[in-house]
Amino acid sequence: MRPEERITELRELLHEHAHKYYVLDAPVISDGEYDAMFQELLALEKAHPGLVTEDSPTQRVGGPPLDKFSQVEHRVPMLSLENAFNDDDLREFEAKLHRFLSRGLTLSYIAEPKLDGLAVELVYENGLFVLGSTRGDGKTGEDITAQLRTVKAIPLRLKNNPPALLEVRGEVFMGLNGLKKLNDKYLRVGKQPFANPRNAAAGSLRQLDPKVTASRPLDFFAYGVSTPADTGQTGQFEMLNYLGTLGLPINNLIRKCDSIDEVIAAFNSLTDKRHDLPYEIDGMVVKVDTFSVQERLGNKARAPRWAIACKFAATQATTTIQRVEFQVGRTGAITPVAILDPVNVGGVTVSRATLHNQDELERKDLRYGDTVLIQRAGDVIPEIVKAVTENRTGKEEAITMPANCPVCEHPLEKPEGEAVTRCHNPHCDAQRLRNLAHFTSKAGLDIEGLGKKYVEQLYELKIIQDIPDIFTLPRNKLASLDGWGPKSADKVIAAVNERMTPPLGRLLAALGIRFIGEVTATVLESHFTDLDTLASASHEELLEIEGIGEQAAASIVEYFSDAQVREMLVRLQEAGVKPMVAQPNADGLPLAGQVILFTGSLQTISRSEGKKLVKDNGGQIATTVTKKTTHVVVGEKAGSKLKKAQELGKTVLTENEFLQLIKK
Ligand code: IVH
């Protein structure tokens, strides 16, 4: 046999046996036999280096170390999941689905164990594994292809006629056995062990040297793909089976449930099993099975409407409150934070817990020196459940909110009926600094090299006092600062210059206006052509926008009517900052340029689904009949709005006529 023939044969055999061993967990040959074939292949490839291919099983040992991770944009964003914690939350999840969709649809679900590891995306082109990445912020992750190649459960090549492009999503995790061995070793050599399997998985994958990753016992399960309907399957259950036939590992505890009661039963059964599994799970993911229904439901900002993560009950521990810090937030809100004697809660060391606000302090009657019960549910921030009053000695003193701001000493205010105590001094150093740090942070304009620490330094040195200062940094002064130098100064200035034309929504979110987070900012961006028009919009105009509520509208009007804000915006403009507006490309969509209002009770679709259909088809939603409204869709028992529409001569549509309008 020619060497190339034997090499191909050995690769096929090794692939097949690796699949049986790592994916199906059912080996049919001994480790010794596998090793012998592997060594033979290694020797042949060494003798014929030209015949080494990327998908050879010998290529899993880890390539050369990288300098840094490069960024990968996900073609389709990787979303996260909302949480449920009990039966009631699951029932509410189903009720919401029914409220969104039309009545009377029976839903079936898939229940999957929620693995506690790291979400990754694996791109297969013509069956070959070509790119692997972390989830990152959902839009952009890090290229960890070289590291993922070393994970034996991840096929380097798919079997059975795979599609031309397949973007698989799943979880890389470390089994409990492997983790224990690794941690035992760490303890022996005096290294800090991993606190939990998730840290272990993340720490092992984020290694620039893939050989280190190769030495870690990582495992993988696939749970989805970027565009499920493209797989030619009709639902999640079918699709997971299909992924299995391609050679991808699928968890064997996945269940199909025909009602929410069955989902709840599956959750209870998984809760009982969880401690007998060789890997850690932190809950169960529930997904609507049918893809066409998933599509109708669509996504919210960060998570799909059609899935939810039901988390296992929290882990608890007791510790004592040493002292309390009062933090001043970006908006002047004062938050008491308990500093605790460090304690391990379900694998994570906890030394601080928020006490939220005065009402919460009073409700829980917490005192300095108290023994407290704390809990952590999933990734949720640890919280204090209650004081263990039996342990009190009588010396514990009540924790009360200070009368003055701990930073600027301005008297604090707590309006009647509100929970939050606030410092209203607009010149409060803590607020100004936090605002600036927010502006440059990832949630803001994401200016590289201007992290919190540096913003603090530049604020203290009075180089940055307000937002416009960021855009006029004095290069030479920066270069001469402690810990800087010409290189860092140039880098930061270049990073700032890159942000001179931020998307309008991004700039709005960065400004830190109360109630205007990333999502609301994007809504505003899609309605306003420039900052000036937004700044002069009236309360009523803002309220007409779907997704802008009373609080947000009031906050925007208040913000832009402030003389200091106006002056700041002028200075921003002078510094050359010019926000861009990405016009949503509605061209060619059936409802481009149309403003549609729903009134009365709809019969075949729900209000929410109707609104989503309008947006998806390039139209806008109106909530009152105005000049701009083009169509009014009427359900049963339509009243005054229909009358007004008729008076103004608007096009009135039945539900069916509306659906015809957007039919593809
Ligand atoms: S589905 C759009 N399925 O949980 C659906 N996620 O909070 C997004 N996870 O980032 C994820 N097991 O890391 C899904 N069977 C499973 C999962 C799972 C674990 C993780 C995943 C994701 C996080 C969502």
XYZ file of C-alpha atoms and ligand atoms in Angstrom:
688
model
C 0.000 0.000 0.000
C 1.302 3.469 -0.874
C 1.991 5.691 2.140
C -0.776 8.151 1.172
C -3.276 5.295 1.036
C -2.254 3.960 4.430
C -2.313 7.486 5.888
C -5.890 8.000 4.641
C -6.896 4.598 5.951
C -5.372 5.230 9.378
C -7.043 8.636 9.621
C -10.452 7.166 8.794
C -9.970 4.438 11.393
C -8.734 6.847 14.053
C -11.602 9.268 13.354
C -14.102 6.443 13.643
C -12.672 5.109 16.902
C -12.221 8.582 18.400
C -15.897 9.242 17.617
C -16.892 5.991 19.340
C -14.715 6.815 22.335
C -15.126 10.567 22.848
C -18.542 11.245 21.347
C -20.548 8.067 21.789
C -18.722 7.001 24.936
C -18.685 3.425 23.560
C -15.192 2.314 22.459
C -14.828 -0.948 20.545
C -11.028 -1.256 20.582
C -8.545 -1.025 23.438
C -6.505 2.093 24.196
C -3.410 0.120 23.194
C -4.752 -0.663 19.724
C -5.732 2.975 19.236
C -2.284 4.155 20.325
C -0.529 1.742 17.960
C -2.465 3.132 14.971
C -1.830 6.681 16.148
C 1.938 6.064 16.411
C 1.983 4.491 12.953
C 0.245 7.545 11.498
C 2.642 9.893 13.315
C 5.640 8.029 11.902
C 4.245 8.078 8.360
C 3.464 11.787 8.567
C 6.953 12.465 9.894
C 8.417 10.635 6.914
C 6.063 12.442 4.503
C 5.483 15.945 5.945
C 3.809 17.021 2.702
C 0.939 14.644 3.475
C -0.017 16.194 6.837
C -3.522 17.713 6.689
C -5.310 19.991 9.133
C -7.946 17.434 10.022
C -5.468 14.676 10.833
C -5.990 13.255 14.351
C -2.295 13.959 14.991
C -3.003 17.686 14.740
C -4.820 17.776 18.072
C -1.668 18.114 20.165
C -1.695 21.909 19.839
C 0.119 24.144 17.379
C 2.586 26.953 18.146
C 1.635 29.570 20.772
C -0.218 32.711 19.621
C 0.786 36.324 20.378
C -2.770 37.316 21.086
C -6.318 36.246 20.315
C -7.807 37.849 17.241
C -11.413 38.940 17.108
C -14.120 37.031 15.296
C -17.447 38.541 14.393
C -20.296 36.042 14.671
C -22.283 35.979 11.443
C -25.421 35.550 13.562
C -25.195 36.956 17.129
C -24.844 34.427 19.947
C -27.624 35.252 22.366
C -27.923 34.613 26.045
C -30.932 33.299 27.990
C -33.347 34.728 30.502
C -33.677 32.856 33.767
C -36.464 31.004 35.513
C -36.073 29.597 39.007
C -39.197 27.551 39.673
C -42.435 26.057 38.339
C -44.234 29.396 38.474
C -41.580 31.040 36.314
C -41.861 28.210 33.787
C -45.638 28.570 33.665
C -45.243 32.324 33.238
C -42.810 31.614 30.377
C -45.496 29.556 28.640
C -48.189 32.153 29.378
C -46.006 34.818 27.731
C -45.547 32.635 24.668
C -49.311 32.329 24.384
C -49.774 36.046 24.867
C -47.304 36.718 22.078
C -48.669 34.160 19.671
C -52.271 33.676 18.741
C -54.460 31.712 21.084
C -54.960 27.988 20.832
C -51.537 26.928 19.543
C -50.178 23.826 21.286
C -46.512 24.163 22.018
C -43.984 21.410 22.455
C -40.639 21.928 24.131
C -37.158 20.505 24.311
C -35.563 20.280 27.743
C -31.751 20.193 27.755
C -29.318 20.077 30.663
C -27.653 23.475 31.076
C -23.971 22.684 31.076
C -21.728 24.843 33.180
C -18.860 25.662 30.866
C -18.084 28.090 28.087
C -20.225 28.759 24.993
C -18.340 28.420 21.717
C -19.068 28.550 18.005
C -17.535 26.035 15.605
C -17.596 26.869 11.907
C -17.523 23.911 9.498
C -16.967 24.553 5.808
C -17.663 21.570 3.601
C -17.461 19.474 6.739
C -14.046 20.751 7.803
C -13.575 22.558 11.142
C -12.120 25.911 10.052
C -12.890 28.436 12.787
C -13.732 28.294 16.470
C -14.557 31.222 18.719
C -15.790 32.228 22.147
C -19.166 33.920 22.570
C -17.550 37.167 23.721
C -20.151 39.928 23.897
C -22.436 37.930 21.598
C -21.474 39.882 18.489
C -17.704 39.484 18.581
C -15.711 36.745 20.245
C -12.105 35.549 20.227
C -10.552 33.184 17.742
C -9.664 30.037 19.687
C -9.522 27.649 16.716
C -6.085 26.307 17.682
C -7.246 25.653 21.247
C -10.524 24.007 20.219
C -8.715 21.659 17.823
C -7.201 19.985 20.883
C -10.633 19.113 22.337
C -11.109 15.493 21.330
C -14.910 15.541 21.393
C -14.926 18.261 18.718
C -14.822 16.611 15.287
C -12.183 18.071 12.967
C -14.243 16.758 10.083
C -17.994 16.044 9.962
C -19.407 12.778 8.638
C -22.365 11.887 6.430
C -22.571 14.549 3.769
C -22.511 17.738 5.867
C -23.825 21.048 4.426
C -21.433 23.550 2.773
C -21.586 25.817 5.830
C -22.543 24.840 9.357
C -22.022 27.070 12.392
C -22.420 24.847 15.426
C -22.953 26.256 18.901
C -22.288 24.366 22.071
C -20.603 24.237 25.421
C -17.006 23.289 26.188
C -16.747 22.024 29.737
C -14.481 20.063 32.058
C -15.826 16.879 33.620
C -15.708 16.634 37.419
C -13.146 13.837 37.348
C -10.753 15.765 35.165
C -11.245 18.885 37.230
C -10.510 17.018 40.445
C -7.283 15.553 39.051
C -6.170 18.944 37.767
C -6.974 20.667 41.058
C -5.237 17.940 43.090
C -2.155 18.507 40.976
C -2.390 22.270 41.452
C -2.683 21.841 45.210
C 0.384 19.576 45.268
C 2.495 22.188 43.485
C 1.057 25.064 45.511
C -1.020 26.608 42.728
C -4.463 28.111 43.256
C -7.039 25.490 42.178
C -9.980 26.365 39.882
C -13.058 27.389 41.859
C -15.491 25.633 39.514
C -15.707 23.753 36.210
C -16.657 26.866 34.309
C -13.515 28.744 35.364
C -11.511 25.662 34.508
C -12.995 25.471 31.003
C -12.593 29.199 30.355
C -9.074 29.243 31.800
C -8.051 26.263 29.682
C -9.413 27.669 26.425
C -8.062 31.168 26.931
C -4.483 29.912 26.780
C -2.333 31.451 24.085
C -0.377 28.212 23.981
C -2.676 25.502 22.560
C -0.379 22.823 24.038
C -1.566 23.880 27.480
C -5.182 23.513 26.324
C -4.321 20.091 24.891
C -3.173 18.958 28.340
C -6.561 19.812 29.897
C -9.391 17.260 29.979
C -11.967 19.316 28.083
C -15.186 17.964 26.638
C -17.951 19.315 24.412
C -21.685 19.047 23.694
C -23.422 20.737 20.747
C -26.802 22.355 21.449
C -27.602 24.446 18.398
C -26.574 26.098 15.137
C -26.589 29.722 13.962
C -29.469 29.335 11.472
C -31.437 26.234 12.483
C -33.953 26.285 9.642
C -31.101 25.990 7.118
C -30.361 22.480 8.352
C -33.516 21.303 6.595
C -34.984 20.129 9.930
C -38.259 21.395 11.337
C -37.465 21.486 15.033
C -34.776 21.444 17.714
C -35.197 17.766 18.606
C -34.867 16.608 15.009
C -31.957 18.941 14.457
C -29.991 17.674 17.458
C -30.422 14.142 16.148
C -29.198 15.331 12.775
C -26.132 16.980 14.363
C -25.491 13.648 16.044
C -25.441 11.885 12.664
C -22.791 14.384 11.525
C -20.564 13.174 14.369
C -21.192 15.968 16.883
C -21.626 14.989 20.544
C -25.190 15.523 21.805
C -26.131 15.198 25.458
C -28.136 12.062 26.190
C -30.423 13.653 28.808
C -32.239 15.841 26.279
C -36.017 15.302 26.395
C -38.944 16.275 24.251
C -41.932 17.536 26.281
C -45.461 18.006 24.962
C -46.657 20.371 27.664
C -45.271 22.696 30.308
C -46.251 20.064 32.912
C -43.915 17.631 31.208
C -41.206 20.315 31.222
C -41.663 20.737 34.968
C -41.494 16.958 35.453
C -38.300 16.870 33.382
C -36.832 19.651 35.549
C -37.639 17.739 38.743
C -36.137 14.572 37.342
C -32.978 16.405 36.257
C -32.719 18.031 39.698
C -32.658 14.518 41.222
C -30.056 13.270 38.772
C -27.775 16.262 38.795
C -25.404 15.070 41.499
C -24.892 11.695 39.853
C -23.617 13.182 36.602
C -19.902 13.189 35.723
C -20.126 16.904 34.824
C -21.694 19.933 36.417
C -24.985 21.383 35.230
C -26.566 24.479 36.719
C -30.084 24.087 35.400
C -32.162 23.083 32.414
C -32.645 24.990 29.169
C -36.199 24.906 27.796
C -36.658 25.645 24.091
C -39.787 25.800 21.955
C -39.253 22.876 19.593
C -40.662 24.031 16.244
C -38.421 26.384 14.245
C -41.321 28.171 12.518
C -42.759 29.022 15.943
C -39.282 30.077 17.168
C -39.106 32.426 14.192
C -42.501 33.943 14.911
C -41.457 34.549 18.502
C -38.097 36.062 17.555
C -35.617 37.649 19.923
C -35.491 40.406 22.474
C -32.314 42.455 22.837
C -30.112 39.777 24.385
C -32.171 36.622 24.542
C -34.643 34.728 22.403
C -38.318 34.760 23.414
C -38.528 31.047 22.637
C -36.109 29.729 25.252
C -35.446 30.083 28.957
C -32.872 28.726 31.402
C -34.428 27.197 34.503
C -31.774 27.364 37.211
C -31.408 24.977 40.130
C -32.096 26.364 43.585
C -29.427 28.558 45.041
C -26.528 27.429 47.178
C -26.335 29.090 50.567
C -23.725 29.749 53.228
C -23.376 31.845 56.377
C -20.779 34.474 57.189
C -20.558 37.788 59.063
C -20.850 41.422 58.027
C -17.563 43.168 58.798
C -18.468 46.636 57.618
C -20.505 48.473 55.010
C -19.289 50.634 52.151
C -21.610 53.271 50.681
C -20.935 53.509 46.975
C -21.916 56.495 44.890
C -23.184 55.431 41.471
C -23.064 57.221 38.159
C -26.477 58.771 38.744
C -25.762 59.657 42.367
C -27.585 56.618 43.748
C -26.072 55.495 47.038
C -25.743 51.730 47.361
C -24.751 50.088 50.639
C -22.434 47.129 50.037
C -21.698 44.675 52.831
C -18.068 43.633 53.205
C -18.193 40.021 54.409
C -15.791 37.546 55.903
C -14.865 35.670 52.701
C -16.859 32.459 52.338
C -17.159 29.773 49.650
C -20.656 29.533 48.197
C -21.045 26.715 45.689
C -17.474 27.017 44.416
C -17.173 30.807 44.372
C -15.555 32.940 47.066
C -17.885 35.704 48.133
C -16.651 38.712 50.110
C -19.155 41.425 49.200
C -22.893 41.594 48.739
C -25.104 44.483 47.789
C -27.636 45.649 50.371
C -29.473 47.585 47.629
C -31.013 50.529 49.502
C -32.476 51.811 52.737
C -35.818 50.017 52.376
C -33.989 46.735 51.907
C -31.818 47.406 54.981
C -34.888 48.090 57.066
C -36.859 45.184 55.690
C -34.046 42.763 56.515
C -33.085 44.574 59.715
C -29.384 44.008 59.092
C -26.821 45.088 61.671
C -23.056 45.503 61.847
C -21.496 42.254 63.059
C -24.526 40.168 62.136
C -24.168 36.571 61.044
C -25.967 36.449 57.703
C -27.251 33.788 55.331
C -26.074 34.483 51.799
C -27.015 32.759 48.573
C -25.940 32.589 44.992
C -28.177 31.253 42.224
C -26.327 30.491 39.011
C -24.412 33.529 37.793
C -26.612 35.812 39.845
C -24.776 38.251 42.106
C -24.688 36.931 45.680
C -27.331 38.321 47.977
C -28.024 38.398 51.680
C -31.150 36.413 52.464
C -31.489 37.283 56.144
C -29.688 37.872 59.400
C -29.286 34.803 61.610
C -30.845 36.510 64.608
C -30.179 33.596 66.984
C -26.487 34.484 66.800
C -26.950 38.067 67.994
C -25.132 39.120 71.164
C -26.996 42.399 71.560
C -23.939 44.417 70.597
C -24.810 44.583 66.892
C -25.585 48.090 65.712
C -28.145 48.983 63.079
C -26.848 49.796 59.594
C -28.234 53.142 58.491
C -27.766 55.278 55.418
C -25.431 58.255 55.913
C -26.952 61.755 55.878
C -24.266 63.118 53.550
C -22.583 61.878 50.407
C -19.496 59.884 51.438
C -17.558 61.548 48.602
C -18.698 65.177 48.303
C -20.570 65.542 51.611
C -23.599 67.021 49.863
C -26.746 66.205 51.907
C -28.406 63.066 50.551
C -32.060 62.931 49.558
C -34.591 60.129 49.516
C -37.851 61.281 47.961
C -41.044 60.013 49.599
C -42.132 56.749 47.982
C -38.785 56.090 46.270
C -36.348 53.431 47.358
C -33.132 55.108 46.297
C -31.127 57.592 48.337
C -29.335 60.005 46.051
C -26.621 62.618 45.981
C -27.988 65.399 43.775
C -24.762 67.367 43.531
C -23.961 67.443 39.793
C -20.357 68.300 40.681
C -19.916 65.269 42.949
C -16.524 63.798 42.100
C -17.728 60.229 42.381
C -20.546 60.749 39.891
C -18.467 62.706 37.420
C -15.710 60.151 37.523
C -18.122 57.239 37.125
C -19.795 58.984 34.239
C -16.476 59.464 32.484
C -15.460 55.870 33.135
C -18.820 54.724 31.776
C -18.332 56.857 28.681
C -15.037 55.178 27.773
C -16.039 51.667 28.936
C -17.327 48.800 26.798
C -20.908 49.827 27.595
C -20.036 53.307 26.308
C -17.806 54.178 23.362
C -15.340 51.420 24.245
C -12.167 53.491 23.962
C -9.190 51.190 24.148
C -6.514 52.174 26.662
C -8.875 54.415 28.633
C -10.072 51.907 31.202
C -11.333 52.887 34.626
C -7.863 53.088 36.145
C -6.561 55.554 33.565
C -9.708 57.653 33.566
C -9.267 57.911 37.335
C -5.658 58.976 36.951
C -6.480 61.604 34.312
C -9.420 62.852 36.354
C -7.308 63.299 39.462
C -4.683 65.153 37.431
C -7.497 67.351 36.056
C -6.602 66.399 32.487
C -10.089 65.003 31.942
C -12.871 66.824 33.783
C -15.766 66.232 31.449
C -16.609 64.275 28.307
C -15.332 66.777 25.702
C -11.906 66.693 27.393
C -11.569 63.082 26.237
C -11.538 64.284 22.641
C -8.879 66.949 23.142
C -6.247 65.064 25.126
C -2.895 66.887 25.316
C -0.457 64.438 23.768
C 2.792 65.693 25.278
C 1.353 66.008 28.739
C 0.032 62.443 28.543
C 3.360 61.162 27.280
C 5.120 62.578 30.337
C 2.797 60.983 32.899
C 3.654 58.173 35.283
C 3.060 54.845 33.552
C 2.453 56.424 30.124
C 5.156 57.425 27.604
C 4.822 58.588 23.969
C 3.686 55.201 22.692
C 0.738 54.856 25.074
C -0.214 58.495 24.546
C -0.329 58.043 20.767
C -2.237 54.807 21.112
C -4.922 56.311 23.319
C -5.261 59.388 21.116
C -5.583 57.147 18.064
C -8.251 55.089 19.888
C -10.126 58.301 20.759
C -9.915 59.516 17.161
C -11.421 56.242 16.018
C -14.528 57.157 18.004
C -15.062 60.602 16.493
C -18.038 59.352 14.471
C -19.824 56.964 16.835
C -23.257 55.592 15.932
C -25.848 57.911 17.508
C -27.264 55.133 19.690
C -23.839 54.267 20.995
C -23.145 57.892 21.915
C -26.515 58.166 23.666
C -25.846 55.060 25.729
C -22.361 56.389 26.540
C -23.653 59.741 27.803
C -25.226 57.907 30.721
C -28.669 59.525 30.596
C -30.947 57.993 33.234
C -33.171 55.202 31.866
C -31.367 55.258 28.502
C -29.492 51.999 28.265
C -28.168 50.267 25.187
C -31.588 49.020 24.061
C -33.480 52.316 24.448
C -30.578 54.141 22.805
C -30.891 51.887 19.747
C -34.633 52.565 19.618
C -33.895 56.300 19.641
C -31.256 55.935 16.962
C -33.769 54.344 14.636
C -36.147 57.294 15.040
C -33.900 60.332 14.882
C -31.709 61.480 12.053
C -29.383 63.524 14.274
C -28.644 64.524 17.835
C -30.177 68.012 17.504
C -33.586 66.688 16.484
C -33.535 64.300 19.421
C -32.402 67.058 21.783
C -35.375 69.195 20.804
C -37.986 66.394 20.738
C -40.976 66.967 23.017
C -42.206 64.603 25.680
C -45.275 63.725 23.536
C -43.193 63.055 20.440
C -40.916 60.729 22.381
C -43.833 58.852 23.910
C -45.166 58.027 20.458
C -42.116 55.891 19.820
C -42.679 52.206 20.449
C -40.263 51.166 23.186
C -39.978 54.620 24.823
C -41.908 54.818 28.066
C -42.862 57.624 30.396
C -39.635 57.501 32.434
C -37.308 57.441 29.436
C -39.186 60.275 27.702
C -39.117 62.451 30.824
C -35.448 61.717 31.386
C -34.468 62.664 27.821
C -36.366 65.948 27.960
C -34.843 66.795 31.337
C -31.336 65.880 30.200
C -31.336 67.939 27.022
C -32.970 70.962 28.625
C -30.026 71.321 31.025
C -27.869 74.305 30.050
C -24.666 72.503 31.037
C -25.546 69.536 28.853
C -26.244 71.861 25.920
C -22.874 73.516 26.414
C -21.172 70.144 26.663
C -22.753 69.073 23.361
C -21.503 72.228 21.657
C -17.987 71.506 22.901
C -18.244 67.918 21.702
C -19.161 69.189 18.269
C -16.277 71.653 18.336
C -13.925 68.815 19.241
C -15.028 67.117 16.019
C -17.406 64.492 17.404
C -20.108 63.792 14.855
C -22.524 60.960 15.599
C -23.578 58.864 12.634
C -26.988 57.490 11.986
C -27.156 54.148 10.293
C -30.454 54.374 8.448
C -32.181 51.029 8.762
C -32.384 49.735 5.269
C -36.092 49.249 4.812
C -35.809 49.597 1.015
C -37.678 46.889 -0.741
C -39.471 45.779 2.432
C -43.249 45.751 2.054
C -43.906 48.299 4.815
C -41.021 50.714 4.131
C -42.131 54.240 4.966
C -45.459 53.121 6.462
C -46.624 54.036 9.957
C -49.124 51.547 11.284
C -51.482 51.577 14.218
C -53.311 48.599 15.731
C -56.612 49.066 17.479
C -59.335 46.770 18.840
C -58.839 43.152 19.769
C -56.969 41.156 17.134
C -58.042 37.577 16.392
C -55.325 35.685 14.495
C -52.186 37.336 15.811
C -51.494 39.154 19.076
C -50.663 42.847 19.426
C -47.015 42.060 20.205
C -46.635 39.796 17.219
C -48.328 42.398 15.006
C -45.877 45.068 16.140
C -42.966 42.774 15.502
C -44.251 41.974 12.011
C -44.479 45.691 11.218
C -40.907 46.297 12.331
C -39.550 43.186 10.613
C -41.147 44.389 7.385
C -39.630 47.855 7.528
C -42.587 49.786 8.965
C -43.042 51.900 12.071
C -45.613 51.612 14.832
C -47.874 54.401 15.980
C -49.830 54.419 19.218
C -52.078 57.391 18.423
C -53.586 58.470 15.111
C -51.504 61.392 13.871
C -50.597 63.030 10.558
C -47.794 60.506 10.126
C -49.985 57.410 10.555
C -50.558 55.708 7.204
C -52.590 52.589 8.065
C -54.895 51.546 10.871
C -55.373 47.825 11.438
C -58.652 47.120 13.230
C -59.588 44.116 15.304
C -62.907 43.488 17.007
C -64.575 46.214 19.083
C -62.378 49.020 17.752
C -63.452 52.365 19.196
C -62.320 55.964 19.186
C -59.073 55.412 17.319
C -60.933 53.844 14.387
C -63.319 56.783 14.367
C -60.477 59.270 14.333
C -58.719 57.330 11.555
C -61.853 57.431 9.429
C -62.257 61.149 10.041
C -58.679 61.751 8.946
C -59.156 59.525 5.897
C -56.519 56.929 6.815
C -56.388 53.512 5.145
C -58.256 51.100 7.388
C -57.263 47.434 7.142
C -58.678 44.249 8.598
C -56.236 41.881 10.254
C -56.291 39.700 7.148
C -55.665 42.569 4.762
C -52.690 43.541 6.901
C -51.279 40.008 6.727
C -51.772 40.000 2.937
C -49.764 43.219 2.756
C -46.655 41.584 4.182
C -47.052 38.177 2.590
C -43.832 37.294 0.829
S -28.964 27.712 24.131
C -30.274 31.236 21.958
N -28.588 25.403 25.287
O -26.153 28.938 28.743
C -29.907 30.122 22.818
N -27.343 27.269 26.086
O -27.406 31.692 29.378
C -28.676 30.347 23.571
N -25.794 26.752 27.901
O -24.338 31.129 26.704
C -28.101 29.232 24.268
N -26.245 24.597 28.011
O -23.222 28.948 27.427
C -28.248 26.695 25.263
N -28.338 23.296 26.200
C -27.993 24.579 26.168
C -27.032 25.119 27.051
C -26.742 26.492 26.970
C -25.509 25.599 28.501
C -25.199 28.047 28.237
C -24.559 28.762 27.074
C -25.224 30.102 26.979
C -25.840 30.233 28.326
C -27.105 31.059 28.211
